[in-house]
């Protein structure tokens, strides 16, 4: 005697060896013996052999038309043998009965299982929904096949082109576009990014990097919703100071300006004037929410995404030729000794007489020009000569302040690496396309104008940080416990020393148009200026306010992402500069030994760090002539090979640049994408049709 039985959702057949109670011992064709419950045995038979019955049943099952079977099926619950007799004949054969069982079991969209060998036909409306879903699934699978075939031919279907960045970096792994890329990658044995590049999906390397950044950080776009602009601050007192700002020509968010009064009297009043959006924007307002969402302005060569709407920036920026709202720090300085006697913070309007620009004036405002009154420069504009005495005093004071900080730091600051300015030709104010001619120029850190601004901002940030602490008003601080290797700068709400700068407290407060942390601190400083000893009660953020910690966490993440994008786009334009100028060889300095026998080097005249091969035992600081390989603008990668060593190995000490070399450089490597061709296939869109609702 044989039996057809169900085990773990499968139908098997075998010879009955013995039966006892509610179970039986069954021997399969393979010789394996299994114990089967009597309720699981659906058919018993003598002929044919078990394997032959299953073969016949599967062949007959393929001939059963499901629509017709559904029509024949009773409205009430029924068994598979009942349907076989209704569908075939009253004398349905054993093979036909088994075929009905297999066919019913494999068609859950037509027949719902009601027990072992028992079924109930699905309601008509549920069946139609299931059949429609199955047809949709077939259409989707066919579409995936078509798209995958096109990609394999080197053609990119438009839907995949439109979803490119989402597919690569934030994919919906059930989406047909994603599955087509995976299928094509498997079929062609190609990496997904290589496949898409060959298919022409990436029209512009620049757009590839920019759109990827927007997808991650600005998924809803970079535009601002319409919000009411803040009212002016005409009721603020007008300062007697005549201030000037120092920025690059491309700067539109002018946050800071300086003024010097009382030269020649023995007591000089230095004014550090910071743009005051905190006087116009209320915490929690619609504009505040916009700034809180972005947390910082995003910079990149030729373009930026501002933290605040243009109308707000125009209302607050320290443009020349008008009186601007400002939070001003005044320092009373002994003109001879440069000792600071006292300080005062005022909320006022400040008249800005000039917006000086680094890139236009660094060649004029030199150490010699500032320290030798007899030296004349033929290219000095008239308004600059009018400010010469003020700039000379500010420069003398800046050098003095820097020297004082270096005593606290325990070693002098050194600026071995220049800053680089990127300028794109044409299309002023427009979003770059990635094909613009690019100019890269150097601006040495620590140049006189740079030093004047840097020291003034350090004084303001440290003075206001200590003042807030004294009044019990919390703020957002940056601190560094020591300058030991590995000790990093951290952000927090306590006024702790910043060893790297050499100050007792350091609160970012001088860029409120560009950094949200500075705007938060400005609100706190305004409360201090207005309320004095009772400021802690009036300040928007109270001691141990959890909101401050939330802002710090969000800002850290956003600022890191924005800086990473800026560095990536500067690297992109540097590679463009190499190509546009036909540069194939560079002078470079060794930073350190890298993996695989290569060395990491920094170009001497460009902001570029890259690996080179072709040399051994190179000490840090060794100077080389390097031949460049082919640049990859998608991976932002370029390699080099050593042509010759330029310095004398006998003179090399292996220490390299003393301080700035501590800053770690991120070099482009394999681009991380979210397409996984080794992952199991995503579930089909219509799989739910296999189990229709009752």
XYZ file of C-alpha atoms in Angstrom:
694
model
C 0.000 0.000 0.000
C 1.223 3.515 -0.900
C 0.211 6.966 0.238
C 0.376 10.568 -0.961
C 0.984 12.864 1.993
C 1.846 16.471 2.861
C 4.941 17.360 4.844
C 6.139 20.923 5.476
C 4.164 22.283 2.540
C 5.409 19.621 0.106
C 3.607 16.622 -1.369
C 5.458 13.306 -1.186
C 4.546 9.713 -1.897
C 5.895 6.478 -0.470
C 5.239 2.921 0.660
C 3.417 2.347 3.943
C 5.509 0.083 6.126
C 3.255 0.089 9.155
C 0.377 1.957 10.762
C -0.207 2.405 14.461
C -2.807 4.678 15.935
C -2.685 8.135 14.366
C 0.589 7.734 12.479
C 2.361 5.531 9.955
C 5.915 4.633 8.959
C 6.479 5.568 5.308
C 9.427 4.589 3.139
C 10.264 7.038 0.332
C 11.822 6.047 -2.989
C 15.159 7.300 -1.682
C 15.010 4.707 1.078
C 14.461 7.324 3.764
C 11.835 6.428 6.346
C 9.602 9.053 7.882
C 6.858 9.075 10.468
C 3.667 10.649 9.106
C 0.481 11.570 10.942
C -2.648 9.916 9.600
C -4.245 13.332 9.004
C -1.427 14.190 6.590
C -2.050 11.154 4.365
C -4.364 12.450 1.635
C -4.520 9.434 -0.716
C -3.894 5.694 -0.332
C -3.331 3.515 -3.370
C -1.822 0.254 -4.606
C -0.981 1.312 -8.149
C 0.949 2.989 -9.719
C 4.292 3.329 -7.936
C 4.599 6.493 -5.784
C 7.064 8.221 -8.127
C 4.939 7.412 -11.164
C 1.809 8.820 -9.529
C 3.578 12.127 -8.805
C 4.873 12.275 -12.386
C 1.396 11.683 -13.833
C -0.198 14.131 -11.390
C 2.191 16.957 -12.257
C 1.581 16.424 -15.982
C -2.206 16.461 -15.561
C -2.073 19.463 -13.190
C -0.623 21.607 -15.986
C -3.757 20.954 -18.068
C -6.192 22.195 -15.422
C -7.527 25.662 -16.335
C -7.807 27.606 -13.129
C -10.602 29.886 -14.320
C -12.696 26.858 -15.282
C -11.830 25.025 -12.071
C -12.874 28.105 -10.084
C -16.227 28.106 -11.928
C -16.782 24.393 -11.182
C -15.803 24.684 -7.511
C -18.594 24.705 -4.910
C -19.293 27.870 -2.981
C -18.742 26.047 0.296
C -15.610 24.329 1.538
C -14.619 21.295 -0.525
C -11.935 18.646 -0.872
C -9.556 18.217 -3.781
C -11.173 14.912 -4.792
C -14.566 16.642 -4.974
C -13.199 19.184 -7.420
C -11.512 16.440 -9.477
C -14.868 14.714 -9.888
C -16.582 17.986 -10.836
C -13.818 19.023 -13.240
C -12.902 15.701 -14.902
C -15.730 13.207 -14.263
C -17.472 11.385 -11.496
C -14.898 8.631 -11.959
C -11.824 10.839 -11.710
C -8.683 8.760 -11.702
C -6.156 8.678 -8.920
C -3.755 10.758 -11.049
C -6.512 13.318 -11.730
C -7.313 13.591 -8.032
C -3.650 14.091 -7.175
C -3.372 16.616 -10.025
C -6.305 18.581 -8.604
C -4.559 18.626 -5.208
C -1.316 19.981 -6.667
C -3.080 22.545 -8.832
C -5.292 23.838 -6.035
C -2.393 24.095 -3.633
C -0.312 26.097 -6.103
C -3.085 28.632 -6.839
C -3.785 30.431 -3.536
C -5.105 33.459 -5.411
C -7.944 31.234 -6.759
C -8.398 28.894 -3.815
C -7.788 29.542 -0.135
C -6.543 26.632 1.900
C -9.021 25.563 4.573
C -7.171 22.538 5.995
C -5.196 19.564 4.730
C -6.598 18.806 1.291
C -9.506 21.195 1.925
C -10.118 24.464 0.055
C -12.551 27.319 -0.427
C -12.634 29.365 -3.602
C -11.694 33.028 -3.300
C -14.476 35.622 -3.676
C -14.757 37.010 -7.193
C -13.637 40.538 -6.289
C -10.587 39.250 -4.390
C -9.700 36.997 -7.312
C -9.860 39.883 -9.770
C -7.588 41.975 -7.565
C -5.125 39.112 -7.297
C -5.115 38.462 -11.041
C -4.583 42.164 -11.718
C -1.669 42.170 -9.286
C -0.161 39.145 -11.021
C -0.422 40.854 -14.399
C 1.178 43.941 -12.919
C 3.972 41.804 -11.529
C 4.535 40.249 -14.948
C 4.626 43.698 -16.522
C 7.123 44.921 -13.911
C 9.343 41.895 -14.413
C 9.208 42.405 -18.172
C 10.086 46.074 -17.685
C 13.031 45.095 -15.497
C 14.215 42.677 -18.173
C 13.906 45.337 -20.876
C 15.772 47.953 -18.842
C 18.493 45.480 -17.855
C 18.949 44.483 -21.491
C 19.239 48.137 -22.524
C 21.861 48.778 -19.839
C 23.805 45.764 -21.045
C 23.809 47.288 -24.551
C 25.254 50.521 -23.184
C 21.944 52.447 -23.198
C 20.411 54.077 -20.143
C 16.587 54.108 -19.957
C 15.216 57.499 -18.953
C 13.516 56.285 -15.731
C 16.865 54.941 -14.501
C 18.596 58.188 -15.465
C 15.996 60.156 -13.492
C 16.434 57.927 -10.422
C 20.220 57.623 -10.731
C 21.256 59.219 -7.427
C 18.501 57.531 -5.467
C 19.462 54.152 -6.977
C 23.112 54.604 -6.082
C 22.870 56.160 -2.645
C 19.363 55.850 -1.155
C 17.724 53.038 -3.066
C 14.307 51.511 -2.723
C 15.433 47.944 -3.293
C 11.927 46.927 -4.382
C 11.893 49.541 -7.147
C 12.082 48.280 -10.719
C 14.843 50.757 -11.585
C 17.099 49.453 -8.820
C 16.393 45.818 -9.657
C 17.158 46.449 -13.326
C 20.595 47.836 -12.432
C 21.302 44.829 -10.204
C 20.122 42.409 -12.890
C 22.205 44.095 -15.585
C 25.280 44.158 -13.328
C 24.963 40.459 -12.700
C 24.359 39.663 -16.356
C 27.321 41.710 -17.596
C 29.580 40.951 -14.598
C 30.098 44.717 -14.246
C 30.234 46.909 -11.179
C 27.015 48.980 -11.026
C 28.794 52.335 -11.260
C 30.920 51.183 -14.222
C 27.805 49.812 -15.912
C 25.933 53.101 -15.509
C 28.883 55.172 -16.663
C 29.247 53.090 -19.839
C 25.507 53.420 -20.429
C 25.775 57.217 -20.310
C 23.709 57.617 -17.146
C 26.163 60.171 -15.733
C 26.164 63.243 -17.965
C 28.325 65.379 -15.678
C 30.803 64.421 -12.979
C 30.091 67.756 -11.288
C 26.346 67.095 -11.190
C 27.026 63.584 -9.958
C 28.762 64.912 -6.836
C 26.413 67.870 -6.332
C 23.164 65.921 -6.759
C 24.448 63.201 -4.480
C 25.073 65.815 -1.797
C 21.628 67.362 -2.298
C 19.933 63.966 -2.072
C 21.579 63.332 1.269
C 21.295 66.790 2.817
C 18.661 68.748 0.884
C 16.168 66.160 -0.396
C 13.452 68.824 -0.719
C 15.684 71.251 -2.617
C 17.659 74.317 -1.645
C 14.971 76.965 -2.045
C 13.376 78.739 0.906
C 9.633 78.984 1.497
C 8.134 82.447 1.587
C 8.504 83.887 5.073
C 7.970 87.428 6.356
C 11.247 89.299 6.550
C 12.299 90.623 9.955
C 11.660 94.233 10.815
C 14.590 96.612 10.873
C 16.388 97.872 13.950
C 16.102 101.614 13.364
C 15.478 102.213 17.057
C 19.018 101.115 17.925
C 21.471 103.899 18.785
C 23.886 104.905 16.020
C 27.558 104.326 16.859
C 30.148 107.008 16.215
C 32.495 104.312 14.853
C 33.386 104.176 11.158
C 33.884 100.486 10.516
C 35.384 98.423 7.704
C 35.125 94.728 6.895
C 37.802 92.398 5.500
C 36.603 89.452 3.404
C 37.036 87.791 0.012
C 35.335 89.321 -3.007
C 32.886 86.432 -3.202
C 31.635 86.975 0.357
C 28.061 88.249 0.571
C 27.343 87.250 4.179
C 29.605 89.866 5.772
C 29.500 88.967 9.458
C 32.199 91.128 10.958
C 33.790 94.561 10.741
C 36.373 96.520 12.735
C 36.826 100.111 13.807
C 39.638 101.995 15.530
C 39.056 105.287 17.350
C 41.327 107.523 19.399
C 44.639 106.989 17.623
C 47.274 109.372 18.982
C 45.465 109.946 22.281
C 47.204 107.154 24.175
C 43.949 105.230 24.642
C 42.504 103.502 21.596
C 38.985 102.103 21.300
C 38.946 98.975 19.146
C 35.484 98.044 17.916
C 34.659 94.494 16.788
C 31.263 94.690 15.125
C 29.289 91.526 14.385
C 26.229 91.429 12.137
C 23.136 91.059 14.320
C 20.495 88.729 12.895
C 19.835 87.863 16.549
C 18.309 91.344 16.966
C 15.888 90.785 14.091
C 15.128 87.052 14.274
C 13.218 85.749 17.270
C 14.054 82.271 18.610
C 11.376 79.850 17.442
C 10.214 82.091 14.600
C 9.715 80.857 11.029
C 13.089 82.254 9.976
C 14.766 80.656 12.974
C 13.301 77.300 11.941
C 14.834 77.697 8.482
C 18.259 78.369 9.993
C 17.843 75.506 12.447
C 17.052 73.128 9.576
C 20.253 74.014 7.691
C 22.576 74.908 10.593
C 25.272 76.397 8.343
C 25.938 77.884 4.955
C 27.354 75.313 2.529
C 30.382 76.521 0.583
C 31.844 75.136 -2.610
C 33.834 76.769 -5.437
C 31.587 79.054 -7.463
C 28.455 78.349 -5.470
C 26.979 78.249 -1.989
C 23.764 77.323 -0.220
C 23.039 79.930 2.423
C 21.775 79.142 5.905
C 19.324 82.030 5.835
C 17.128 83.438 3.034
C 18.673 86.114 0.808
C 16.310 88.764 2.138
C 17.438 88.135 5.697
C 21.103 88.176 4.680
C 20.657 91.484 2.826
C 18.966 93.006 5.863
C 21.763 91.966 8.212
C 25.010 91.843 6.225
C 27.521 94.607 6.983
C 27.431 96.244 3.576
C 29.415 99.444 3.072
C 27.561 102.730 2.760
C 24.877 102.146 5.374
C 24.337 101.822 9.110
C 23.880 98.155 10.000
C 22.516 96.488 13.148
C 25.435 95.047 15.102
C 26.472 93.468 18.355
C 29.678 95.386 19.067
C 32.512 94.558 21.428
C 34.602 97.593 22.342
C 38.063 97.102 23.838
C 39.894 99.991 25.494
C 43.569 99.495 24.515
C 46.626 101.308 25.871
C 48.171 102.644 22.679
C 51.753 102.179 23.857
C 51.685 98.890 25.756
C 48.693 97.380 23.877
C 47.270 96.255 27.204
C 43.501 95.821 27.236
C 42.059 97.987 30.035
C 38.378 97.043 29.790
C 35.632 95.877 27.438
C 32.003 96.707 26.757
C 29.292 95.128 24.599
C 26.743 97.358 22.861
C 23.691 96.734 20.679
C 23.727 99.444 18.032
C 23.804 100.465 14.406
C 27.275 100.826 12.920
C 28.168 102.729 9.773
C 30.422 100.655 7.494
C 32.636 102.802 5.298
C 34.415 100.090 3.298
C 34.276 96.390 2.454
C 37.944 95.493 1.990
C 38.738 92.357 -0.013
C 41.622 89.972 0.667
C 42.135 88.959 -2.928
C 42.352 92.562 -4.101
C 44.519 93.960 -1.304
C 46.819 91.246 0.054
C 49.506 92.393 -2.366
C 49.204 95.960 -1.079
C 48.566 95.529 2.638
C 51.872 93.870 3.444
C 53.959 93.804 6.595
C 56.225 96.497 5.155
C 53.323 98.752 4.120
C 51.782 98.491 7.584
C 54.962 99.014 9.585
C 56.731 101.665 7.472
C 54.631 104.853 7.132
C 57.048 106.175 4.513
C 56.432 103.261 2.136
C 53.996 104.071 -0.648
C 52.288 101.567 -2.910
C 51.238 102.695 -6.347
C 48.266 100.312 -6.432
C 46.803 101.367 -3.087
C 43.246 102.706 -3.618
C 42.408 106.066 -1.975
C 39.995 104.615 0.590
C 42.725 102.216 1.720
C 45.133 105.064 2.428
C 42.460 106.642 4.593
C 42.359 103.469 6.698
C 46.119 102.933 6.778
C 46.682 104.206 10.316
C 43.810 102.072 11.653
C 45.046 98.992 9.821
C 48.584 99.554 11.056
C 47.410 99.719 14.672
C 45.161 96.688 14.213
C 48.098 94.760 12.737
C 50.402 95.731 15.600
C 47.741 94.693 18.091
C 47.091 91.408 16.245
C 50.766 90.454 16.374
C 50.819 91.285 20.091
C 47.696 89.203 20.791
C 49.064 86.295 18.802
C 52.306 86.389 20.797
C 50.351 86.332 24.079
C 48.352 83.317 22.931
C 51.496 81.501 21.862
C 52.827 81.823 25.407
C 49.702 80.061 26.656
C 49.875 77.472 23.864
C 53.464 76.685 24.764
C 54.705 76.961 21.195
C 54.294 79.400 18.316
C 51.655 79.009 15.647
C 53.052 78.322 12.208
C 51.267 78.621 8.888
C 53.090 76.291 6.544
C 50.143 75.601 4.295
C 48.432 78.275 2.226
C 44.727 78.683 1.748
C 43.516 78.427 -1.829
C 40.908 80.526 -3.575
C 38.864 79.009 -6.393
C 37.282 81.216 -9.036
C 35.086 79.989 -11.859
C 34.912 82.071 -15.020
C 31.497 83.354 -16.102
C 28.016 82.691 -14.785
C 28.271 84.913 -11.721
C 25.675 83.817 -9.209
C 24.520 80.862 -11.296
C 24.920 77.241 -10.321
C 28.055 75.862 -12.035
C 27.804 73.251 -14.752
C 31.193 71.695 -14.053
C 32.790 72.855 -17.311
C 33.753 76.410 -16.336
C 37.402 77.465 -16.579
C 38.755 77.465 -13.029
C 41.449 79.633 -11.489
C 43.228 78.595 -8.297
C 45.226 81.170 -6.368
C 47.101 81.023 -3.086
C 46.506 83.084 0.010
C 49.073 82.422 2.698
C 47.563 81.964 6.105
C 48.800 84.559 8.537
C 49.045 87.351 5.935
C 48.483 90.773 7.575
C 44.808 91.226 6.690
C 44.111 87.615 7.591
C 45.914 87.997 10.914
C 44.042 91.197 11.787
C 40.651 89.536 11.322
C 41.637 86.237 12.951
C 42.949 87.826 16.136
C 39.978 90.177 16.411
C 37.546 87.268 16.121
C 39.484 85.238 18.700
C 39.304 88.179 21.113
C 35.565 88.550 20.556
C 34.791 84.849 20.889
C 36.922 84.386 23.991
C 35.747 87.620 25.659
C 32.070 86.884 25.082
C 32.539 83.257 26.108
C 34.047 84.275 29.451
C 31.390 86.969 29.913
C 28.520 84.516 29.434
C 30.130 82.154 31.938
C 30.524 84.969 34.462
C 26.828 85.864 34.188
C 25.708 82.239 34.392
C 24.365 82.235 30.850
C 24.978 78.978 28.959
C 26.461 79.029 25.483
C 27.945 76.759 22.856
C 31.708 76.477 23.326
C 34.629 74.879 21.557
C 37.367 73.479 23.761
C 40.529 71.404 23.565
C 41.943 69.886 26.723
C 45.538 69.845 25.479
C 47.643 69.879 22.346
C 48.775 66.308 22.846
C 48.405 64.082 19.770
C 44.890 62.743 19.370
C 43.222 65.306 21.645
C 40.514 66.817 19.468
C 38.486 69.999 19.625
C 35.036 69.375 21.087
C 31.817 71.330 21.346
C 29.906 71.651 24.594
C 27.985 74.015 26.852
C 30.774 74.680 29.356
C 33.437 77.372 29.114
C 36.580 75.223 29.065
C 40.084 76.126 27.880
C 40.992 75.805 24.206
C 44.634 74.720 24.259
C 45.099 74.937 20.489
C 44.103 78.601 20.424
C 45.484 79.489 23.828
C 42.394 81.005 25.488
C 40.423 80.213 28.663
C 37.072 80.045 26.870
C 36.025 80.104 23.248
C 32.421 80.501 22.061
C 31.703 80.713 18.342
C 29.778 83.981 18.025
C 31.291 85.952 15.140
C 29.556 84.317 12.134
C 25.827 84.406 12.980
C 24.788 84.748 9.323
C 26.656 81.565 8.402
C 26.601 79.265 11.451
C 23.598 78.473 13.593
C 25.743 77.956 16.709
C 26.894 81.558 16.398
C 23.303 82.770 16.076
C 22.370 80.860 19.236
C 25.305 82.385 21.105
C 24.372 85.827 19.793
C 20.905 85.524 21.328
C 22.574 84.685 24.640
C 25.017 87.607 24.313
C 22.151 89.983 23.511
C 20.437 88.857 26.724
C 23.670 89.589 28.609
C 23.927 93.060 27.084
C 20.327 93.901 27.903
C 19.986 92.330 31.338
C 23.424 92.186 32.931
C 23.395 90.183 36.168
C 19.857 88.882 35.547
C 20.672 87.694 32.012
C 20.360 84.013 32.948
C 16.659 84.569 33.645
C 16.026 86.354 30.330
C 18.235 84.364 27.947
C 16.400 82.122 25.430
C 18.408 79.069 26.547
C 18.628 78.298 30.239
C 21.360 76.402 32.137
C 21.343 72.661 31.392
C 18.898 73.260 28.543
C 18.584 70.001 26.587
C 17.903 72.023 23.460
C 21.495 73.267 23.418
C 22.824 69.705 23.401
C 20.452 68.852 20.570
C 21.695 71.821 18.547
C 25.324 70.816 19.135
C 24.669 67.256 17.970
C 22.774 68.334 14.858
C 25.322 71.013 14.023
C 28.274 68.642 14.335
C 26.708 66.207 11.878
C 25.662 68.866 9.366
C 28.911 70.836 9.569
C 30.954 67.696 9.008
C 28.858 66.763 5.967
C 29.085 70.282 4.532
C 32.847 70.462 5.034
C 33.216 67.070 3.410
C 31.284 68.252 0.378
C 33.333 71.447 0.154
C 36.552 69.425 0.240
C 35.204 67.051 -2.425
C 34.210 69.883 -4.749
C 37.541 71.645 -4.262
C 39.233 68.389 -5.205
C 36.964 68.101 -8.262
C 37.903 71.596 -9.447
C 41.566 70.919 -8.752
C 41.414 67.897 -11.064
C 39.634 70.112 -13.599
C 42.412 72.673 -13.276
C 45.007 69.997 -14.046
C 43.115 68.938 -17.171
C 42.358 72.465 -18.371
C 45.997 73.515 -18.063
C 47.525 70.304 -19.371
C 49.460 69.725 -16.154
C 51.018 66.257 -16.099
C 53.852 66.822 -13.602
C 53.915 68.405 -10.157
C 56.275 69.203 -7.332
C 55.103 67.498 -4.157
C 56.095 66.892 -0.530
C 55.877 63.530 1.211
C 53.389 63.328 4.075
C 53.643 59.698 5.082
C 53.983 56.156 3.837
C 50.709 54.632 2.687
C 49.511 51.101 2.018
C 50.862 48.935 -0.779
C 54.289 50.526 -0.858
C 52.971 53.929 -1.948
C 53.546 57.317 -0.341
C 51.013 60.029 0.358
C 52.165 63.408 -0.954
C 50.829 66.963 -1.034
C 51.245 69.061 -4.169
C 53.406 72.129 -3.540
C 51.324 74.584 -5.584
C 47.828 73.109 -5.512
C 45.385 71.844 -2.840
C 45.870 68.198 -3.752
C 46.891 65.162 -1.718
C 47.388 61.885 -3.598
C 49.372 58.619 -3.512
C 52.517 58.008 -5.561
C 54.532 54.920 -6.417
C 58.067 54.404 -7.602
C 60.247 55.160 -4.597
C 61.317 53.624 -1.327
C 62.348 54.876 2.121
C 61.100 58.419 1.604
C 61.087 60.449 4.834
C 58.320 62.837 5.702
C 59.032 66.213 4.144
C 61.002 64.851 1.185
C 60.402 66.856 -1.999
C 59.634 65.069 -5.248
C 58.874 65.596 -8.900
C 55.824 63.488 -9.716
C 54.170 62.409 -12.968
C 50.374 62.289 -12.743
C 48.203 59.466 -14.038
C 44.703 59.714 -15.465
C 42.301 61.496 -13.108
C 38.902 59.976 -12.321
C 36.418 62.808 -11.778
C 33.740 60.454 -10.438
C 35.962 58.801 -7.821
C 37.888 62.108 -7.428
C 40.988 60.004 -7.669
C 44.409 60.539 -9.180
C 47.683 58.672 -8.700
C 51.253 59.591 -9.493
C 54.671 58.091 -9.997
C 57.955 59.533 -8.786
C 60.176 61.040 -11.478
C 62.954 62.285 -9.218
C 63.726 63.484 -5.752
C 64.338 67.237 -5.602
C 65.947 67.650 -2.176
C 69.222 66.227 -0.927
C 68.578 62.989 0.989
C 71.553 63.797 3.200
C 69.802 66.950 4.423
C 66.467 65.300 5.132
C 65.541 65.027 8.779
C 62.237 63.256 8.209
C 60.170 65.626 10.317
C 58.356 67.486 7.517
C 56.063 70.425 8.184
C 55.979 70.899 11.968
C 52.381 71.575 12.886
C 49.918 71.633 10.028
C 50.930 68.132 9.014
C 49.000 66.984 12.063
C 45.811 67.724 10.145
C 44.693 64.482 8.579
C 43.933 64.566 4.876
C 41.175 62.513 3.331
C 42.216 61.112 -0.017
C 39.692 59.857 -2.526
C 39.200 56.134 -2.570
C 36.621 53.673 -3.837
C 33.257 55.419 -4.064
C 30.755 53.840 -1.678
C 27.383 53.154 -3.285
C 24.325 51.357 -1.927
C 23.797 48.917 -4.817
C 24.491 45.348 -3.690
C 24.600 42.871 -6.566
C 25.257 39.995 -4.156
C 22.082 40.605 -2.192
C 19.135 38.246 -2.599
C 16.521 39.433 -5.065
C 14.064 41.928 -3.645
C 10.520 40.660 -3.161
C 8.278 41.280 -6.116
C 5.750 44.097 -5.914
C 2.798 41.783 -6.261
C 3.826 39.024 -3.870
C 0.933 39.961 -1.641
C -1.347 38.597 -4.328
C -0.224 35.094 -3.378
C -2.098 35.451 -0.111
C -5.245 37.454 -0.832
C -7.290 38.801 2.006
C -10.358 36.800 2.984
